[in-house]
Tab-separated table of C-alpha atoms in Angstrom:
chain	number	residue	atom	x	y	z
Y	227	UNK	CA	-0.030	-0.036	-0.036
Y	228	UNK	CA	1.202	3.443	-0.797
Y	229	UNK	CA	1.485	5.174	2.613
Y	230	UNK	CA	1.900	8.816	3.609
Y	231	UNK	CA	5.604	9.473	4.140
Y	232	UNK	CA	4.867	10.072	7.859
Y	233	UNK	CA	2.938	6.824	8.261
Y	234	UNK	CA	4.805	3.967	10.051
Y	235	UNK	CA	4.944	1.006	7.849
Y	236	UNK	CA	2.944	-2.091	9.117
Y	237	UNK	CA	4.082	-5.628	8.496
Y	238	UNK	CA	2.252	-8.825	7.934
Y	239	UNK	CA	-0.015	-10.542	5.601
Y	240	UNK	CA	-3.204	-8.776	4.712
Y	241	UNK	CA	-6.211	-10.508	3.210
Y	242	UNK	CA	-6.598	-7.780	0.566
Y	243	UNK	CA	-3.551	-5.459	0.294
Y	244	UNK	CA	-3.719	-2.516	-2.026
Y	245	UNK	CA	-1.657	-2.772	-5.170
Y	246	UNK	CA	1.806	-1.441	-4.290
Y	247	UNK	CA	2.019	2.062	-5.294
Y	248	UNK	CA	-1.709	2.521	-5.560
Y	249	UNK	CA	-2.968	5.978	-4.476
Y	250	UNK	CA	-6.601	4.965	-4.745
Y	251	UNK	CA	-8.553	3.389	-1.752
Y	252	UNK	CA	-9.716	-0.153	-1.936
Y	253	UNK	CA	-12.715	-1.586	-0.154
Y	254	UNK	CA	-10.411	-2.929	2.671
Y	255	UNK	CA	-8.008	-0.047	2.822
Y	256	UNK	CA	-9.693	3.331	3.180
Y	257	UNK	CA	-7.580	5.921	1.269
Y	258	UNK	CA	-7.195	8.518	4.162
Y	259	UNK	CA	-3.859	8.756	5.918
Y	260	UNK	CA	-5.688	8.404	9.321
Y	261	UNK	CA	-7.146	4.979	8.275
Y	262	UNK	CA	-3.781	3.787	7.027
Y	263	UNK	CA	-2.057	4.825	10.196
Y	264	UNK	CA	-4.680	3.067	12.274
Y	265	UNK	CA	-4.118	-0.109	10.384
Y	266	UNK	CA	-0.315	0.339	10.550
Y	267	UNK	CA	-0.390	0.585	14.353
Y	268	UNK	CA	-2.823	-2.286	14.782
Y	269	UNK	CA	-0.198	-4.897	14.369
Y	270	UNK	CA	1.840	-3.647	17.282
Y	271	UNK	CA	-1.036	-4.307	19.731
Y	272	UNK	CA	-1.440	-7.845	18.542
Y	273	UNK	CA	2.251	-8.967	18.069
Y	274	UNK	CA	2.084	-12.029	20.338
Y	275	UNK	CA	-1.123	-13.179	18.674
Y	276	UNK	CA	0.519	-12.668	15.276
Y	277	UNK	CA	3.707	-14.513	16.290
Y	278	UNK	CA	1.754	-17.493	17.683
Y	279	UNK	CA	-0.795	-18.019	14.943
Y	280	UNK	CA	0.319	-16.715	11.612
Y	281	UNK	CA	1.392	-19.325	9.008
Y	282	UNK	CA	5.081	-19.954	8.249
Y	283	UNK	CA	6.556	-20.612	4.751
Y	284	UNK	CA	7.388	-23.915	3.107
Y	285	UNK	CA	11.010	-25.080	2.290
Y	286	UNK	CA	10.106	-25.102	-1.477
Y	287	UNK	CA	9.771	-21.331	-1.286
Y	288	UNK	CA	13.424	-20.834	-0.285
Y	289	UNK	CA	14.507	-23.434	-2.833
Y	290	UNK	CA	12.812	-21.223	-5.485
Y	291	UNK	CA	14.573	-18.028	-4.060
Y	292	UNK	CA	17.904	-19.657	-4.367
Y	293	UNK	CA	17.244	-20.984	-7.853
Y	294	UNK	CA	15.970	-17.700	-9.232
Y	295	UNK	CA	18.614	-15.581	-7.466
Y	296	UNK	CA	21.321	-17.897	-8.725
Y	297	UNK	CA	22.938	-17.658	-5.316
Y	298	UNK	CA	22.731	-20.085	-2.251
Y	299	UNK	CA	21.375	-18.706	1.006
Y	300	UNK	CA	24.190	-20.074	3.178
Y	301	UNK	CA	26.669	-17.271	3.729
Y	302	UNK	CA	24.530	-14.711	1.969
Y	303	UNK	CA	24.043	-11.336	3.521
Y	304	UNK	CA	20.223	-10.795	3.666
Y	305	UNK	CA	18.168	-7.933	4.772
Y	306	UNK	CA	14.605	-8.980	5.781
Y	307	UNK	CA	12.446	-5.747	5.632
Y	308	UNK	CA	9.165	-5.362	7.496
Y	309	UNK	CA	10.315	-8.396	9.466
Y	310	UNK	CA	7.497	-8.254	11.958
Y	311	UNK	CA	7.896	-10.952	14.630
Y	312	UNK	CA	10.568	-12.750	12.530
Y	313	UNK	CA	8.675	-15.552	10.945
Y	314	UNK	CA	10.603	-15.282	7.685
Y	315	UNK	CA	13.802	-13.974	9.302
Y	316	UNK	CA	14.059	-17.216	11.444
Y	317	UNK	CA	13.695	-19.404	8.360
Y	318	UNK	CA	16.316	-17.489	6.402
Y	319	UNK	CA	18.647	-17.769	9.281
Y	320	UNK	CA	17.974	-21.553	9.481
Y	321	UNK	CA	18.927	-21.859	5.858
Y	322	UNK	CA	22.412	-20.362	6.679
Y	323	UNK	CA	21.862	-16.819	5.644
Y	324	UNK	CA	23.460	-13.882	7.581
Y	325	UNK	CA	20.282	-12.016	8.263
Y	326	UNK	CA	19.658	-8.495	9.531
Y	327	UNK	CA	15.991	-7.547	10.120
Y	328	UNK	CA	14.386	-4.072	9.624
Y	329	UNK	CA	11.148	-3.394	11.455
Y	330	UNK	CA	9.361	-0.126	12.133
Y	331	UNK	CA	6.851	-1.074	14.773
Y	332	UNK	CA	7.360	-1.053	18.560
Y	333	UNK	CA	5.305	-4.050	19.436
Y	334	UNK	CA	6.516	-6.184	16.492
Y	335	UNK	CA	10.211	-5.376	17.156
Y	336	UNK	CA	9.769	-6.210	20.840
Y	337	UNK	CA	8.228	-9.490	20.032
Y	338	UNK	CA	10.988	-10.172	17.482
Y	339	UNK	CA	13.657	-9.650	20.147
Y	340	UNK	CA	11.932	-12.019	22.506
Y	341	UNK	CA	11.646	-14.671	19.905
Y	342	UNK	CA	14.943	-14.212	18.149
Y	343	UNK	CA	17.401	-12.594	20.539
Y	344	UNK	CA	20.440	-13.648	18.624
Y	345	UNK	CA	19.413	-11.971	15.292
Y	346	UNK	CA	19.905	-8.188	14.933
Y	347	UNK	CA	16.744	-6.078	14.321
Y	348	UNK	CA	17.003	-2.378	13.543
Y	349	UNK	CA	14.235	0.205	13.268
Y	350	UNK	CA	13.405	1.459	9.740
Y	351	UNK	CA	11.078	1.329	6.786
Y	352	UNK	CA	11.408	0.173	3.243
Y	353	UNK	CA	11.116	3.662	1.915
Y	354	UNK	CA	14.194	4.750	3.860
Y	355	UNK	CA	16.360	1.734	4.622
Y	356	UNK	CA	18.923	2.047	7.416
Y	357	UNK	CA	21.526	0.211	5.454
Y	358	UNK	CA	24.757	1.042	3.731
Y	359	UNK	CA	25.065	1.167	-0.089
Y	360	UNK	CA	25.876	-2.179	-1.813
Y	361	UNK	CA	25.868	-3.991	1.586
Y	362	UNK	CA	23.551	-7.021	0.977
Y	363	UNK	CA	23.195	-9.924	-1.389
Y	364	UNK	CA	19.387	-10.320	-1.020
Y	365	UNK	CA	16.593	-8.063	0.114
Y	366	UNK	CA	13.428	-9.838	1.228
Y	367	UNK	CA	9.876	-8.671	1.958
Y	368	UNK	CA	7.635	-11.357	3.424
Y	369	UNK	CA	4.038	-10.068	3.393
Y	370	UNK	CA	5.302	-6.420	3.571
Y	371	UNK	CA	6.067	-4.864	0.186
Y	372	UNK	CA	2.364	-3.603	-0.290
Y	373	UNK	CA	2.906	-1.305	2.610
Y	374	UNK	CA	5.678	0.637	0.777
Y	375	UNK	CA	5.753	3.270	-1.756
Y	376	UNK	CA	7.649	1.773	-4.796
Y	377	UNK	CA	8.719	5.259	-5.908
Y	378	UNK	CA	10.852	5.344	-2.832
Y	379	UNK	CA	11.414	1.588	-1.853
Y	380	UNK	CA	12.591	0.485	-5.411
Y	381	UNK	CA	15.514	3.001	-5.441
Y	382	UNK	CA	16.297	1.969	-1.851
Y	383	UNK	CA	16.547	-1.626	-2.759
Y	384	UNK	CA	18.787	-0.876	-5.716
Y	385	UNK	CA	20.951	1.227	-3.531
Y	386	UNK	CA	21.604	-1.363	-0.805
Y	387	UNK	CA	21.939	-4.405	-3.121
Y	388	UNK	CA	25.325	-5.525	-4.260
Y	389	UNK	CA	25.911	-6.134	-7.969
Y	390	UNK	CA	24.264	-9.455	-8.894
Y	391	UNK	CA	21.950	-9.302	-5.850
Y	392	UNK	CA	18.241	-9.858	-5.804
Y	393	UNK	CA	14.956	-8.642	-4.296
Y	394	UNK	CA	12.498	-11.330	-3.275
Y	395	UNK	CA	8.790	-10.375	-2.492
Y	396	UNK	CA	6.337	-12.957	-1.386
Y	397	UNK	CA	2.859	-13.339	0.068
Y	398	UNK	CA	0.883	-16.294	1.523
Y	399	UNK	CA	-2.514	-16.148	-0.323
Y	400	UNK	CA	-5.542	-18.268	0.278
Y	401	UNK	CA	-6.110	-21.108	-2.146
Y	402	UNK	CA	-9.535	-19.939	-3.295
Y	403	UNK	CA	-10.055	-23.061	-5.403
Y	404	UNK	CA	-10.568	-25.012	-2.151
Y	405	UNK	CA	-14.365	-25.010	-1.560
Y	406	UNK	CA	-14.367	-24.346	2.228
Y	407	UNK	CA	-11.817	-21.502	1.751
Y	408	UNK	CA	-13.911	-19.923	-1.021
Y	409	UNK	CA	-16.977	-20.121	1.201
Y	410	UNK	CA	-15.117	-18.524	4.111
Y	411	UNK	CA	-13.939	-15.728	1.783
Y	412	UNK	CA	-17.396	-15.045	0.748
Y	413	UNK	CA	-18.571	-14.811	4.345
Y	414	UNK	CA	-15.647	-12.341	5.113
Y	415	UNK	CA	-16.526	-10.246	2.047
Y	416	UNK	CA	-20.158	-9.995	3.162
Y	417	UNK	CA	-19.337	-9.187	6.864
Y	418	UNK	CA	-16.575	-6.710	6.254
Y	419	UNK	CA	-17.330	-5.370	2.781
Y	420	UNK	CA	-13.816	-6.423	1.410
Y	421	UNK	CA	-12.737	-8.081	-1.793
Y	422	UNK	CA	-10.688	-11.164	-0.664
Y	423	UNK	CA	-9.821	-12.207	-4.289
Y	424	UNK	CA	-8.127	-8.840	-4.839
Y	425	UNK	CA	-5.123	-10.164	-3.016
Y	426	UNK	CA	-3.982	-12.265	-5.857
Y	427	UNK	CA	-4.978	-9.772	-8.571
Y	428	UNK	CA	-2.709	-7.104	-6.773
Y	429	UNK	CA	0.313	-9.327	-6.600
Y	430	UNK	CA	2.079	-8.705	-10.022
Y	431	UNK	CA	5.156	-7.209	-11.442
Y	432	UNK	CA	3.541	-3.962	-12.702
Y	433	UNK	CA	1.989	-3.228	-9.300
Y	434	UNK	CA	5.137	-4.139	-7.499
Y	435	UNK	CA	7.140	-1.733	-9.628
Y	436	UNK	CA	5.187	0.686	-11.683
Y	437	UNK	CA	8.319	2.197	-13.038
Y	438	UNK	CA	9.478	-1.065	-14.739
Y	439	UNK	CA	13.028	-0.733	-13.373
Y	440	UNK	CA	12.860	-4.223	-11.964
Y	441	UNK	CA	12.402	-7.386	-14.038
Y	442	UNK	CA	10.417	-9.819	-11.962
Y	443	UNK	CA	10.058	-13.508	-12.391
Y	444	UNK	CA	7.025	-15.009	-10.722
Y	445	UNK	CA	6.670	-18.452	-8.964
Y	446	UNK	CA	3.737	-19.940	-7.007
Y	447	UNK	CA	4.380	-22.419	-4.252
Y	448	UNK	CA	1.266	-24.371	-2.950
Y	449	UNK	CA	1.372	-25.712	0.624
Y	450	UNK	CA	-0.808	-26.410	3.539
Y	451	UNK	CA	-0.895	-26.819	7.329
Y	452	UNK	CA	-3.230	-28.446	9.786
Y	453	UNK	CA	-4.116	-26.398	12.851
Y	454	UNK	CA	-6.803	-26.314	15.649
Y	455	UNK	CA	-9.912	-24.210	14.905
Y	456	UNK	CA	-8.802	-21.697	17.630
Y	457	UNK	CA	-5.428	-21.254	15.901
Y	458	UNK	CA	-7.071	-20.609	12.564
Y	459	UNK	CA	-9.466	-18.054	14.112
Y	460	UNK	CA	-6.632	-16.283	15.847
Y	461	UNK	CA	-4.644	-16.281	12.600
Y	462	UNK	CA	-7.331	-14.495	10.658
Y	463	UNK	CA	-8.162	-12.276	13.578
Y	464	UNK	CA	-4.626	-10.956	13.537
Y	465	UNK	CA	-5.157	-9.211	10.197
Y	466	UNK	CA	-5.547	-5.401	10.360
Y	467	UNK	CA	-9.093	-5.299	8.868
Y	468	UNK	CA	-10.115	-7.351	11.956
Y	469	UNK	CA	-7.926	-5.459	14.408
Y	470	UNK	CA	-9.262	-2.040	13.515
Y	471	UNK	CA	-12.941	-3.183	13.276
Y	472	UNK	CA	-15.483	-2.798	16.078
Y	473	UNK	CA	-14.732	-5.456	18.655
Y	474	UNK	CA	-18.328	-6.660	18.786
Y	475	UNK	CA	-18.516	-6.802	15.048
Y	476	UNK	CA	-15.306	-8.844	14.832
Y	477	UNK	CA	-16.330	-11.126	17.753
Y	478	UNK	CA	-19.693	-11.851	16.102
Y	479	UNK	CA	-18.035	-12.830	12.958
Y	480	UNK	CA	-15.472	-15.152	14.567
Y	481	UNK	CA	-18.204	-16.843	16.648
Y	482	UNK	CA	-20.204	-17.504	13.513
Y	483	UNK	CA	-17.106	-18.612	11.629
Y	484	UNK	CA	-16.323	-21.143	14.367
Y	485	UNK	CA	-19.616	-22.785	13.821
Y	486	UNK	CA	-19.075	-23.042	10.036
Y	487	UNK	CA	-15.566	-24.438	10.520
Y	488	UNK	CA	-16.760	-27.056	12.957
Y	489	UNK	CA	-19.200	-28.319	10.371
Y	490	UNK	CA	-16.527	-28.572	7.789
Y	491	UNK	CA	-13.930	-29.935	10.220
Y	492	UNK	CA	-15.787	-31.984	12.970
Y	493	UNK	CA	-12.542	-33.070	14.530
Y	494	UNK	CA	-11.701	-29.370	15.138
Y	495	UNK	CA	-8.563	-29.524	12.989
Y	496	UNK	CA	-8.542	-27.056	10.025
Y	497	UNK	CA	-6.454	-27.701	6.900
Y	498	UNK	CA	-5.340	-24.244	5.711
Y	499	UNK	CA	-4.169	-24.259	2.136
Y	500	UNK	CA	-2.002	-21.515	0.818
Y	501	UNK	CA	-0.302	-20.421	-2.421
Y	502	UNK	CA	2.844	-18.432	-1.818
Y	503	UNK	CA	3.276	-15.947	-4.625
Y	504	UNK	CA	6.942	-15.044	-5.108
Y	505	UNK	CA	8.247	-12.202	-7.194
Y	506	UNK	CA	12.035	-12.059	-7.580
Y	507	UNK	CA	14.239	-9.520	-9.569
Y	508	UNK	CA	17.983	-9.597	-9.895
Y	509	UNK	CA	20.198	-6.578	-10.262
Y	510	UNK	CA	22.915	-6.300	-12.891
Y	511	UNK	CA	26.113	-8.241	-12.204
Y	512	UNK	CA	27.963	-4.903	-12.222
Y	513	UNK	CA	26.844	-1.396	-11.328
Y	514	UNK	CA	25.815	0.890	-14.046
Y	515	UNK	CA	26.940	4.510	-13.443
Y	516	UNK	CA	23.956	6.852	-12.768
């Protein structure tokens, strides 16, 4: 989402992010700076809920990143931007990368430090990276690029990447071809007046970089996880559209949703199915003078 320059950048998956760089409001993201700021700050009050219940990412995603970047993660210098509570950061670290996290939110950064005390996290945004020129091999945005302004974040990425480096953006999106997920999405649309399917439409190279300076390759990785109903409800409840809505309105939806889920999954275990959409762009092997 294109944010006002003074707006702190939120992190985390959104059910219907605005197209990166869009200046027009969407049904789920009112176009006023006040509304965007409210959604931005909402994650910090739910950092523990976010960390405990949000989905992770499959190993195949990181295999795809290595293949498209043409560089192994072990030993790579990686900057994970909008790191949130560190879900992606931890996985990059486990793959052998030398990771530094960048996170603007107080609550999210505090949760990150509790979860990953051995990994450095610094405060900053994608539009003004607190990193030196040509200092990293890979810049990653897990669920976070849509909160940046590409007019600012693209030049910043190109500034901090080393020659031959890469930018990787990815989003966990709901697999809407699964009947129960499509039905749940329709209920969410009716209750909150949002367009769930807009998520995948908005994840594309033109939206990610309207200037066309980056040449993105797209990959989709399908995966699933099985979680208790309560975990699933806490996961969806940690999205900003839920966090900023009236508490009674949200509680009513989640109570009704529980009944629908228990009909679909009588044993109380929900199989969430995701498609991770990955966009990766490489920089030239040598720097071109400005």
